[in-house]
Tab-separated table of C-alpha atoms in Angstrom:
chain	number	residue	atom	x	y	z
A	4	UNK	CA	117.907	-65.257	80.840
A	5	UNK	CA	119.290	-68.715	80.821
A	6	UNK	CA	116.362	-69.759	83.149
A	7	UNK	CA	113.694	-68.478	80.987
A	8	UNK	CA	115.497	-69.926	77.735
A	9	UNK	CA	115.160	-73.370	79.589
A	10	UNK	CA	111.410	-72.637	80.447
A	11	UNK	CA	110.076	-71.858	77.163
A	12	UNK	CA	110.735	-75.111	76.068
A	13	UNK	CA	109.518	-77.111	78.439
A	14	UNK	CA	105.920	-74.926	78.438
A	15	UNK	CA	105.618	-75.814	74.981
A	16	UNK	CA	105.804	-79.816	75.271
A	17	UNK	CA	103.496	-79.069	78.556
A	18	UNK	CA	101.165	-77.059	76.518
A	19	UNK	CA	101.191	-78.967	73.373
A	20	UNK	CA	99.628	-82.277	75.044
A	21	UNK	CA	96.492	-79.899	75.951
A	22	UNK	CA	94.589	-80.199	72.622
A	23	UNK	CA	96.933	-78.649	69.767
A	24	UNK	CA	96.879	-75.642	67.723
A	25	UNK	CA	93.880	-73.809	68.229
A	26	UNK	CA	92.998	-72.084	64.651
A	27	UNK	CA	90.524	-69.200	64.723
A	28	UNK	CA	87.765	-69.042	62.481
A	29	UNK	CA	87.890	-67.552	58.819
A	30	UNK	CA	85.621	-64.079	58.758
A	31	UNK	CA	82.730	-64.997	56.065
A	32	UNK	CA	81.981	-67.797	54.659
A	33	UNK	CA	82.406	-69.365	51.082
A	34	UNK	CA	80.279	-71.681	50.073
A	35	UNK	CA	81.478	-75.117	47.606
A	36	UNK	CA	81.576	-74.739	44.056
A	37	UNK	CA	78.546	-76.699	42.685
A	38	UNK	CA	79.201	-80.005	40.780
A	39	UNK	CA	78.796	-79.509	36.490
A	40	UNK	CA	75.196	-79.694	35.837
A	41	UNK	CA	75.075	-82.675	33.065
A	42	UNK	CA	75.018	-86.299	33.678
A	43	UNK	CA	74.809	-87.925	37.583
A	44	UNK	CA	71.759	-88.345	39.752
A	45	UNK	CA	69.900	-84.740	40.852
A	46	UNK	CA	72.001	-83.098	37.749
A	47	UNK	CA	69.142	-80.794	37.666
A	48	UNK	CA	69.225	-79.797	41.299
A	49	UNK	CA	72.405	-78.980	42.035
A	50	UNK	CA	73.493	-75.739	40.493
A	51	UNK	CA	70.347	-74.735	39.223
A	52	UNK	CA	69.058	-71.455	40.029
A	53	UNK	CA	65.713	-70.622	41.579
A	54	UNK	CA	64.194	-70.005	38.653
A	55	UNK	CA	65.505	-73.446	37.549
A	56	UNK	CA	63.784	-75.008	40.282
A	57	UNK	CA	60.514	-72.884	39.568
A	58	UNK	CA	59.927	-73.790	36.262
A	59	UNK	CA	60.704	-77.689	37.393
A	60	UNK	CA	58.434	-77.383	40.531
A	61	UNK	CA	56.242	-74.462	40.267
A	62	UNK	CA	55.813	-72.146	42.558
A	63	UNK	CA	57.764	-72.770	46.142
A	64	UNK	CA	56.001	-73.225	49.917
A	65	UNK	CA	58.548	-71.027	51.096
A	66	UNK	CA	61.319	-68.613	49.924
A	67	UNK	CA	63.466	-67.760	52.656
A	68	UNK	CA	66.423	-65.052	52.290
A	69	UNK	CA	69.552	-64.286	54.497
A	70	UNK	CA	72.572	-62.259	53.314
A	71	UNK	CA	74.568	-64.931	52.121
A	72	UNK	CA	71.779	-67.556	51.399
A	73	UNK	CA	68.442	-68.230	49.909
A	74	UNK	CA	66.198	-71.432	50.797
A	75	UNK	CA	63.648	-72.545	48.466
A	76	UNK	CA	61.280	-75.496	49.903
A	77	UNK	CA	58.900	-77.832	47.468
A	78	UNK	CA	56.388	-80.173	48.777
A	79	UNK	CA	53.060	-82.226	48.108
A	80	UNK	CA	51.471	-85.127	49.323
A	81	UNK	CA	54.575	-87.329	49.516
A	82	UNK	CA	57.489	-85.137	50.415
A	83	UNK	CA	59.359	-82.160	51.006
A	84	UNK	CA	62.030	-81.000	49.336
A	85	UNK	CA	64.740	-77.944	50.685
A	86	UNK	CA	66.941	-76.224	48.647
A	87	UNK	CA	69.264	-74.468	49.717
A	88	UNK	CA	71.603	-71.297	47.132
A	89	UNK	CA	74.293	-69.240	47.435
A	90	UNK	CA	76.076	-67.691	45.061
A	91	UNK	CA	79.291	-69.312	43.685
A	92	UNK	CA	81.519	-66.054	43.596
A	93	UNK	CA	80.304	-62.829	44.515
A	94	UNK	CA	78.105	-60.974	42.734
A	95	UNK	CA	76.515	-64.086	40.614
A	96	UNK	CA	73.158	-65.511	40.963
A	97	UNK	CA	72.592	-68.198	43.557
A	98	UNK	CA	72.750	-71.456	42.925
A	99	UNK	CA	71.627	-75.093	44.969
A	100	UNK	CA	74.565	-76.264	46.387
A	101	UNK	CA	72.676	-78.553	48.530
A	102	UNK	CA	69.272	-80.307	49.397
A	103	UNK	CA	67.616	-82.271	51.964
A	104	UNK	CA	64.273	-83.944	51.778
A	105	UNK	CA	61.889	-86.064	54.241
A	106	UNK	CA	58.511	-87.767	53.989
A	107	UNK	CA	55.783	-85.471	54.130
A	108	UNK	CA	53.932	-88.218	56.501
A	109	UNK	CA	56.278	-88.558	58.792
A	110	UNK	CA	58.851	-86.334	58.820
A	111	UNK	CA	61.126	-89.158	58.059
A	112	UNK	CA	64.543	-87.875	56.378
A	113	UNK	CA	64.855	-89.672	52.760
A	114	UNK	CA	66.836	-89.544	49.788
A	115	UNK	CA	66.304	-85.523	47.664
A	116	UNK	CA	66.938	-86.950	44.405
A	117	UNK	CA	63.682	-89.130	45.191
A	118	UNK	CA	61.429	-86.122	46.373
A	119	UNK	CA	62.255	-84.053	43.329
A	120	UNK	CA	61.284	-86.920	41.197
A	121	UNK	CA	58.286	-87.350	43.391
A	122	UNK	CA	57.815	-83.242	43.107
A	123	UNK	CA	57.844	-83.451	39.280
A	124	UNK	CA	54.866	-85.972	38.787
């Protein structure tokens, strides 16, 4: 008994220098509660709902929908706009709680609060 209380130890230092506490993965997923939807660049992206985004940019190219999210993508001649909800608590409508944009041209990655403003004109 002795022996093992003297082992025990010294497999923990020996194991502890092998990468640290290993923490398993949450079950679900919960997404970030969006920012308040007055003042700041993109105010008007960012928690909106889809119908938010509909009546600011008309009818989406494509409305995808998971179990836990919804993607909404804009676009014209300049640039592409994704939006991506899920709802803040459950049972409450989606909401954007982020977006990603890129050059319609190239497929170059730019800024989303520029594309919406490009998407509104």
């Amino acid at each position: 008994m002795k022996l093992l209380q003297g082992i025990v130890p010294l497999l923990s230092v020996a194991l502890a220098g092998c990468g640290g506490t290993i923490v398993p993965p949450s079950a679900g997923f919960t997404p970030a509660s969006p920012p308040p939807r007055s003042g700041g660049r993109g105010a008007t992206i960012i928690g909106s709902s889809a119908r938010d985004l509909i009546a600011q940019f008309g009818q989406p190219r494509l409305d995808i929908r998971d179990p836990t999210a919804h993607k909404l993508q804009f676009g014209n001649g300049q640039c592409v706009m994704d939006a991506y909800l899920y709802p803040p608590r459950e049972r409450r409508e989606p909401v954007v709680t982020y977006a990603e944009a890129r050059q319609t041209a190239t497929g170059t990655a730019m800024p989303w609060q520029d594309c919406a403003r490009a998407l509104k004109r």
